[in-house]
CSV table of N, CA and C in Angstrom, one decimal:
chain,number,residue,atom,x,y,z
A,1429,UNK,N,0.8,-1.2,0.0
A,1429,UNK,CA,0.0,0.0,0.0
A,1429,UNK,C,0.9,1.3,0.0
A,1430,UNK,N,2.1,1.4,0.6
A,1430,UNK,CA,2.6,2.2,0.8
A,1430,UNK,C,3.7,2.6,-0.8
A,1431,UNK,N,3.8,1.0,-1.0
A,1431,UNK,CA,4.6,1.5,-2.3
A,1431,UNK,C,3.5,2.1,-3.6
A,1432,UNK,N,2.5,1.8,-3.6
A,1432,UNK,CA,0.9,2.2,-4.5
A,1432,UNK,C,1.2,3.4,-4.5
A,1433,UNK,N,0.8,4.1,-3.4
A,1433,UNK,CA,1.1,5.6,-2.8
A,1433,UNK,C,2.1,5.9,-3.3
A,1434,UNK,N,2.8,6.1,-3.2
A,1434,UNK,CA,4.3,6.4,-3.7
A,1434,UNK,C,4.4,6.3,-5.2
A,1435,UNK,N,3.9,5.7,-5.4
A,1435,UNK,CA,4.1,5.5,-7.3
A,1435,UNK,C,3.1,6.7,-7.9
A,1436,UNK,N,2.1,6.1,-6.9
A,1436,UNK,CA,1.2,7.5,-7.4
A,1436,UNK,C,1.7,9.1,-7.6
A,1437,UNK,N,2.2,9.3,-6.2
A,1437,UNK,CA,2.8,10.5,-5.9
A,1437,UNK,C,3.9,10.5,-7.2
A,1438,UNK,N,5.1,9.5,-7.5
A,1438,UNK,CA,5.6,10.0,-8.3
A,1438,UNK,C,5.4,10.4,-10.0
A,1439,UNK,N,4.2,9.5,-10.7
A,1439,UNK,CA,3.2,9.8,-11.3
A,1439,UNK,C,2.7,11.1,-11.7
A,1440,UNK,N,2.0,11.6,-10.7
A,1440,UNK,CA,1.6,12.9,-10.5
A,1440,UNK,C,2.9,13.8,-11.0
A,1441,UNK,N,3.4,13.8,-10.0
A,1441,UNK,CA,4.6,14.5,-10.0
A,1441,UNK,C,5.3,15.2,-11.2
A,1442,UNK,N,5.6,13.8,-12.2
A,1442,UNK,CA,6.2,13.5,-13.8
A,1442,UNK,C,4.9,14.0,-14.4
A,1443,UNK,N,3.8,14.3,-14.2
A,1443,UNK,CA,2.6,13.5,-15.5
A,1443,UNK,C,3.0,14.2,-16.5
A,1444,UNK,N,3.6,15.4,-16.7
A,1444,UNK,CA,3.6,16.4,-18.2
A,1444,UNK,C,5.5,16.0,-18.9
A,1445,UNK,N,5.7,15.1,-17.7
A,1445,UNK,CA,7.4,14.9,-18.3
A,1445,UNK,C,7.2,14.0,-19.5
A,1446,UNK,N,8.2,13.0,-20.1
A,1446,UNK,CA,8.5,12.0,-21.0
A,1446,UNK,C,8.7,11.2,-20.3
A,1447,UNK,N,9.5,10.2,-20.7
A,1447,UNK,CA,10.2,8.6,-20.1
A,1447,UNK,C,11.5,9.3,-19.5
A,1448,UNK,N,11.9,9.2,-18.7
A,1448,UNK,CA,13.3,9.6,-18.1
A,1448,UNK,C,14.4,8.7,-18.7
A,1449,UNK,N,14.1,7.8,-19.2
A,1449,UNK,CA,14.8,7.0,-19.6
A,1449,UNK,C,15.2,7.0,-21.7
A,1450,UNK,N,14.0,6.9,-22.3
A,1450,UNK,CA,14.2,7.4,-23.8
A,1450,UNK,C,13.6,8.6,-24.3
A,1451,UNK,N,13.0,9.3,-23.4
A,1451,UNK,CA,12.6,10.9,-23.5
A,1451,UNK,C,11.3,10.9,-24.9
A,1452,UNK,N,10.7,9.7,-24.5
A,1452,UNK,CA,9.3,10.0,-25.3
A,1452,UNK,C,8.1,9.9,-24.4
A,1453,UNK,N,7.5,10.7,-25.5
A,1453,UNK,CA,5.9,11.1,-24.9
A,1453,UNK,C,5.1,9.8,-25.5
A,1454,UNK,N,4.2,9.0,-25.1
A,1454,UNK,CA,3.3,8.0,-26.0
A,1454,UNK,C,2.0,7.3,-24.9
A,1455,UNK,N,1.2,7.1,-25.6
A,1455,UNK,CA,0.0,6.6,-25.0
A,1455,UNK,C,0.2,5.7,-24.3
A,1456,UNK,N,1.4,4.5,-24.4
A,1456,UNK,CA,1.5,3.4,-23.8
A,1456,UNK,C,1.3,3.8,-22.0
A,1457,UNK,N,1.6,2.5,-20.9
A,1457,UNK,CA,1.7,2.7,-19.6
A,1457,UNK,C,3.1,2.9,-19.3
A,1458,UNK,N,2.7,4.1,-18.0
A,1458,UNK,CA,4.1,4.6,-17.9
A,1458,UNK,C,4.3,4.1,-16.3
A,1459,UNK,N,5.4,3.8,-15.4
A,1459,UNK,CA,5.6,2.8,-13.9
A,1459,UNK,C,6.4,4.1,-13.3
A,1460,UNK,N,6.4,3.8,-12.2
A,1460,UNK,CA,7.2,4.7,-11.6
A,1460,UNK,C,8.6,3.8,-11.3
A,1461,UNK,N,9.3,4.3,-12.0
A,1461,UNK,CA,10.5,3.7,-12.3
A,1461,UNK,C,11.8,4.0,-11.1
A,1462,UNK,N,12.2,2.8,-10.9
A,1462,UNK,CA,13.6,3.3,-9.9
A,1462,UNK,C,14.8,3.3,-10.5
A,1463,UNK,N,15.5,3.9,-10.4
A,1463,UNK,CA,17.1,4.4,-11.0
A,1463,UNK,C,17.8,3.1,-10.5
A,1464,UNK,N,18.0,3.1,-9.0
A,1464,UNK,CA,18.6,2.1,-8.0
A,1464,UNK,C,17.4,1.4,-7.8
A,1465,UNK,N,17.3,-0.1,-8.2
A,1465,UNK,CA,16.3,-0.8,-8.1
A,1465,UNK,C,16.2,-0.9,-6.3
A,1466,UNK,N,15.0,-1.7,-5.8
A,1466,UNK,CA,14.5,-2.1,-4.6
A,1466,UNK,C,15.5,-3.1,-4.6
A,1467,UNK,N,15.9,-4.2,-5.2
A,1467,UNK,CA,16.6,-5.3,-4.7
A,1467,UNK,C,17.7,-4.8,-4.0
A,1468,UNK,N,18.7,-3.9,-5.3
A,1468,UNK,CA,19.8,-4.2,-5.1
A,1468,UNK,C,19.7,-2.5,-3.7
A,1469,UNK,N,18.6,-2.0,-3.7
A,1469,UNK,CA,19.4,-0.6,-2.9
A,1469,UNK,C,17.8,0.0,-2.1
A,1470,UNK,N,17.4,-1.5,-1.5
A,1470,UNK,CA,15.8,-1.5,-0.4
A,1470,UNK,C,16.1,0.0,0.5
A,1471,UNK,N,17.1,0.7,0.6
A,1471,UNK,CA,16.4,2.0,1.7
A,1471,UNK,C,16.1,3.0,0.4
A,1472,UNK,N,16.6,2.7,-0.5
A,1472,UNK,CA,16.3,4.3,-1.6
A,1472,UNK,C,14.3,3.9,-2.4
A,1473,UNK,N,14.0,2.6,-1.3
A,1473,UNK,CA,12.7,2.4,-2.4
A,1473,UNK,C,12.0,3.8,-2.0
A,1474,UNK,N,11.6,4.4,-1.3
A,1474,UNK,CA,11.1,5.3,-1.2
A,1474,UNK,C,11.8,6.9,-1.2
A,1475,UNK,N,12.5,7.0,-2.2
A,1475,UNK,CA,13.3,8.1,-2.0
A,1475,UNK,C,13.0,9.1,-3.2
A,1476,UNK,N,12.4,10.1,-3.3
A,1476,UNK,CA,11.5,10.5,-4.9
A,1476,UNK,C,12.9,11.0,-5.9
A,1477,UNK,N,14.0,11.3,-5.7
A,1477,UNK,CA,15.3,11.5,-6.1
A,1477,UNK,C,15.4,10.3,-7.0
A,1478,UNK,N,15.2,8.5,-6.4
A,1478,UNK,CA,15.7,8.0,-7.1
A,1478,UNK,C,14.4,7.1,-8.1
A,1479,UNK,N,13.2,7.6,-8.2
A,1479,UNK,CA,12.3,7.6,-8.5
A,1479,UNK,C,11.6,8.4,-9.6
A,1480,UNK,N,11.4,7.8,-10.8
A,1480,UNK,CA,10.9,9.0,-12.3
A,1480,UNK,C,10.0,8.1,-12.9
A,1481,UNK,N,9.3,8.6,-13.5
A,1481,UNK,CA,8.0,8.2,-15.0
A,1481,UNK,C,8.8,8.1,-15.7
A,1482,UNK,N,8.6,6.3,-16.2
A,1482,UNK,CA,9.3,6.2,-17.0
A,1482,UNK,C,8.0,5.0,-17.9
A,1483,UNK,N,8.3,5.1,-19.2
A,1483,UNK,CA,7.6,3.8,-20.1
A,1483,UNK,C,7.4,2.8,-19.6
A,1484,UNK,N,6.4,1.8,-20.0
A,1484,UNK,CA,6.5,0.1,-19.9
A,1484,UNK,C,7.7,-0.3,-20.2
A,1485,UNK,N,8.1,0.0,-21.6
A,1485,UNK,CA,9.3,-0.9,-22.3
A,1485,UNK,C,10.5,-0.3,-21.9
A,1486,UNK,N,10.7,0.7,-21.5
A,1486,UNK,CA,12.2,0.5,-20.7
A,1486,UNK,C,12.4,0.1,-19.5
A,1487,UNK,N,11.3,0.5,-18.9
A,1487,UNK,CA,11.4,-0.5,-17.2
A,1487,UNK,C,11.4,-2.1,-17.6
A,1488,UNK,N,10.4,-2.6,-18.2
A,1488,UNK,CA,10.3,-4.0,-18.0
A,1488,UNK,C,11.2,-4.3,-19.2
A,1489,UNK,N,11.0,-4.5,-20.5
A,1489,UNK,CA,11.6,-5.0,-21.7
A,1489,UNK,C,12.9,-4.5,-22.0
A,1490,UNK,N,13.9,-3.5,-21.2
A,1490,UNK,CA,14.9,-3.1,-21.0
A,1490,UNK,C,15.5,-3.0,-20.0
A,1491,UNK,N,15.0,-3.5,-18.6
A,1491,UNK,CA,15.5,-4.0,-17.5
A,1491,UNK,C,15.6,-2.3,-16.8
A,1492,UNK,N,14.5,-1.4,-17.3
A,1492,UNK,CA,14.9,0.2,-17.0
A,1492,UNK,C,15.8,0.6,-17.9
A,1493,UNK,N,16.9,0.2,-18.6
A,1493,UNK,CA,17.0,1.4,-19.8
A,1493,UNK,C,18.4,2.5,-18.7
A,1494,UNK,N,19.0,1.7,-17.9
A,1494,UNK,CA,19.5,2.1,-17.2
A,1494,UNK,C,20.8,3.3,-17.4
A,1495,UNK,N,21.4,3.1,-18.6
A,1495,UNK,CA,22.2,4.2,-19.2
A,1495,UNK,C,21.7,5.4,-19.4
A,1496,UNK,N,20.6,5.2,-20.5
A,1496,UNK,CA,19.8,6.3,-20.6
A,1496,UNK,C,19.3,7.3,-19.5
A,1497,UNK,N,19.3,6.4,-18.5
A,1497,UNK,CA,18.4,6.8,-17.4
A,1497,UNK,C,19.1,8.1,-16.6
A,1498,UNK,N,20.4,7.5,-16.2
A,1498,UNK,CA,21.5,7.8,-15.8
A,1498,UNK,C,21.8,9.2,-16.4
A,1499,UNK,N,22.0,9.5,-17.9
A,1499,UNK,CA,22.3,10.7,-18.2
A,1499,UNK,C,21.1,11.2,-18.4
A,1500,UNK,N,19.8,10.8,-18.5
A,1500,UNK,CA,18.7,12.0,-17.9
A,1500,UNK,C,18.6,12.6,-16.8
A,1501,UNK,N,19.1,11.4,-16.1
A,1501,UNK,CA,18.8,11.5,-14.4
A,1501,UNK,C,19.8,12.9,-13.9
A,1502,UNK,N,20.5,13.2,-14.6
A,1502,UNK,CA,21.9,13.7,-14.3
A,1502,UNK,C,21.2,15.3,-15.1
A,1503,UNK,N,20.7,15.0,-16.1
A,1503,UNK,CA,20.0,16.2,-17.0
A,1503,UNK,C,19.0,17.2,-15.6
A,1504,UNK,N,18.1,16.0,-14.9
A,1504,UNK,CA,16.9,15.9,-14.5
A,1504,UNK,C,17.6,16.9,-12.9
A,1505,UNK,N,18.1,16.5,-12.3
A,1505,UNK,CA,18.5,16.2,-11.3
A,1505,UNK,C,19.8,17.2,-10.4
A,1506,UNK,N,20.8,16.8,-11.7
A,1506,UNK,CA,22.5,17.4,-11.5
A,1506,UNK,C,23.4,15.9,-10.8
A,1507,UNK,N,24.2,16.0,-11.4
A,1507,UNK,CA,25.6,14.8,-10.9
A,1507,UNK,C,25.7,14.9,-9.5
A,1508,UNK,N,25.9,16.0,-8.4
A,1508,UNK,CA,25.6,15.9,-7.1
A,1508,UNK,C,24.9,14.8,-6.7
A,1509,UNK,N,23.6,15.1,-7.2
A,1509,UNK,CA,22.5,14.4,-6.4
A,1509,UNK,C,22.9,13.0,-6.8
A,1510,UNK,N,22.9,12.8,-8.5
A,1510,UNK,CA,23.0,11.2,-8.5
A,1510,UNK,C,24.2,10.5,-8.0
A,1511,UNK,N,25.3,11.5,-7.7
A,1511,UNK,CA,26.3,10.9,-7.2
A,1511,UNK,C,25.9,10.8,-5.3
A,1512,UNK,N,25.1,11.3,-5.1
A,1512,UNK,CA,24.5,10.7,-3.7
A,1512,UNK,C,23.4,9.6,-3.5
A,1513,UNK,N,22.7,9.5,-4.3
A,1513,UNK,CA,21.4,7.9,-4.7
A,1513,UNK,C,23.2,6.9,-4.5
A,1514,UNK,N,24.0,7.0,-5.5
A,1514,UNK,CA,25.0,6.3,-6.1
A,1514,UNK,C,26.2,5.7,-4.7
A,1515,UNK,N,25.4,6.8,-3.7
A,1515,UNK,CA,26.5,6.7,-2.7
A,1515,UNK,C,26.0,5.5,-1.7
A,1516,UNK,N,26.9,5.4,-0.8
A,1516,UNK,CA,26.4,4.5,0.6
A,1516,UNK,C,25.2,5.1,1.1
A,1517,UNK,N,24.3,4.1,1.4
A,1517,UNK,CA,22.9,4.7,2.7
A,1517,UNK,C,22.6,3.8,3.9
A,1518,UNK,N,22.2,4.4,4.8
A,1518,UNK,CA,21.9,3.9,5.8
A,1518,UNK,C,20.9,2.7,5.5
A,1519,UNK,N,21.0,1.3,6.0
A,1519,UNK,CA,19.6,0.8,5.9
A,1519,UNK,C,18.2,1.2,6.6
A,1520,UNK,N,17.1,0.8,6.1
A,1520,UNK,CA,15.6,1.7,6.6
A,1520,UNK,C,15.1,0.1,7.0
A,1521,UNK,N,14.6,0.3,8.3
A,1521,UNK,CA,13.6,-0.7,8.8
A,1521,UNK,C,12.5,0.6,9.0
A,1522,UNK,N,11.2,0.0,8.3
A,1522,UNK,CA,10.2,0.5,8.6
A,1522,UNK,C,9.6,-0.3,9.1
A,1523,UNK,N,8.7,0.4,10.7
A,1523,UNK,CA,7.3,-0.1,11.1
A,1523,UNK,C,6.2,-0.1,10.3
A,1524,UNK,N,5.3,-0.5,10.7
A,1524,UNK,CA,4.1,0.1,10.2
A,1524,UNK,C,3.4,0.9,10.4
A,1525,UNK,N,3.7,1.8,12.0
A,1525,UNK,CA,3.5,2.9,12.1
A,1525,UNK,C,4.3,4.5,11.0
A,1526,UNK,N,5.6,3.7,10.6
A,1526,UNK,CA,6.2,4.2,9.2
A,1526,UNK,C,5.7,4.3,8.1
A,1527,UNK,N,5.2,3.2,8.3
A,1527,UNK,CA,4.5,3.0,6.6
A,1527,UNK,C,3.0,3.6,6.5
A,1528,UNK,N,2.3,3.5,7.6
A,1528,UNK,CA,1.3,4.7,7.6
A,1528,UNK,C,1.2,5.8,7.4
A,1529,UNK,N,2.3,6.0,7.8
A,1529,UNK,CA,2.6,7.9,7.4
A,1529,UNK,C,2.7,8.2,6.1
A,1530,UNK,N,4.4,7.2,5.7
A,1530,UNK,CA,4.3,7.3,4.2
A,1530,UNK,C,2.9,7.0,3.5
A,1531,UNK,N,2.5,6.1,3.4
A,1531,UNK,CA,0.9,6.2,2.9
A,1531,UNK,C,0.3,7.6,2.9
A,1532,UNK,N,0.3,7.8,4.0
A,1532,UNK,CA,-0.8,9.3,4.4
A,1532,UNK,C,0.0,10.4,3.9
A,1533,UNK,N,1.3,10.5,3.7
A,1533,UNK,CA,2.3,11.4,3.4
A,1533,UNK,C,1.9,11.7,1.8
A,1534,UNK,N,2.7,10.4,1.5
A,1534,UNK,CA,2.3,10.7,-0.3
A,1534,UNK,C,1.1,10.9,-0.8
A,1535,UNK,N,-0.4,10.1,0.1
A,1535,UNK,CA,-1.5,10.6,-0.5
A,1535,UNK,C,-2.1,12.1,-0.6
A,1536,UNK,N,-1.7,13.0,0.9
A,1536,UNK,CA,-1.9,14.0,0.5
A,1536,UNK,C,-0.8,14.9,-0.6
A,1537,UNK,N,0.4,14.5,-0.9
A,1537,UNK,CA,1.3,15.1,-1.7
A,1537,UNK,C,0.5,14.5,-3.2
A,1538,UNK,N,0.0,13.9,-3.1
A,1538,UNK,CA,-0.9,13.2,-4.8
A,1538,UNK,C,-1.9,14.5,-5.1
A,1539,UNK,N,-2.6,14.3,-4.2
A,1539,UNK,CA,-3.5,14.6,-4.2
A,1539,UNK,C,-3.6,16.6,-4.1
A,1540,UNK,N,-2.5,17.1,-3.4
A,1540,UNK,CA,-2.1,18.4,-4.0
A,1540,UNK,C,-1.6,18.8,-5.0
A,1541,UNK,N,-0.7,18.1,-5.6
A,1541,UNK,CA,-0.6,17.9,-7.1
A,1541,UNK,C,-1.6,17.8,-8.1
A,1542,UNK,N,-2.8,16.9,-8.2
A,1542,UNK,CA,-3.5,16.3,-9.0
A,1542,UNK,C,-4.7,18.0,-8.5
A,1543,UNK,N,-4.9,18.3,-7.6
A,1543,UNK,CA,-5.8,19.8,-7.1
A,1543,UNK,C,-5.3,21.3,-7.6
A,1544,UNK,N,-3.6,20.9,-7.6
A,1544,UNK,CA,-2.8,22.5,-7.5
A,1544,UNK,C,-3.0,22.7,-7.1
C-alpha cells in the first residue's frame, strides 16, 4: 500500500514529463521507475530522487534502460545528487506505524498535485 502511494505520488509528480529513460511522450503505460532498483538498494525504495515516469518498455523489456536513465537522471537532477542515490545509505527498517505515514504522506502530496 505504501509502495501504491508512492508511485502515485511520483506519477503525478512527472505526469507532463517523458520517459526519463528514452525521453518519449506515448499513450502506452508509464511505472514509476527506480534508477537504484529495490533489490539491489531496499532503503532508496522510497526516495522520490531515485524515483521517475518512466515507459513500460524501458522498465520491463529493458530491465529500466539504465544508461539512458543515468544521463537523464543527471540532465533531470544534477551529478551531485546522482552521485549521492550512487553513494552508501543507511539501511531503513520501517514499522508500520512508518508506513502509515508514508501512505498518508504521499497521499496527501498526490492529491495536492492532482488539485494545485
Amino acid at each position: 500500500e505504501a509502495q501504491t502511494a508512492f508511485n502515485a505520488y511520483i506519477l503525478a509528480r512527472d505526469e507532463k514529463e517523458p520517459c526519463i529513460s528514452c525521453g518519449r511522450h506515448h499513450e502506452g503505460q508509464y511505472h514509476a521507475g527506480h534508477y537504484l532498483s529495490t533489490g539491489a538498494r531496499p532503503e532508496l525504495r522510497f526516495e522520490p530522487l531515485n524515483v521517475h515516469k518512466q515507459c513500460q518498455p524501458c522498465n520491463t523489456h529493458l530491465h529500466g534502460n539504465l544508461i539512458l536513465y543515468r544521463v537523464n537522471l543527471i540532465k533531470k537532477i544534477g551529478i551531485e545528487k546522482v552521485e549521492w542515490l550512487e553513494g552508501p545509505h543507511e539501511p531503513k527498517h520501517y514499522s508500520i506505524d512508518d508506513l502509515k505515514q508514508l501512505i498518508a504522506k504521499y497521499r496527501e502530496q498526490t492529491k495536492e498535485l492532482i488539485n494545485g
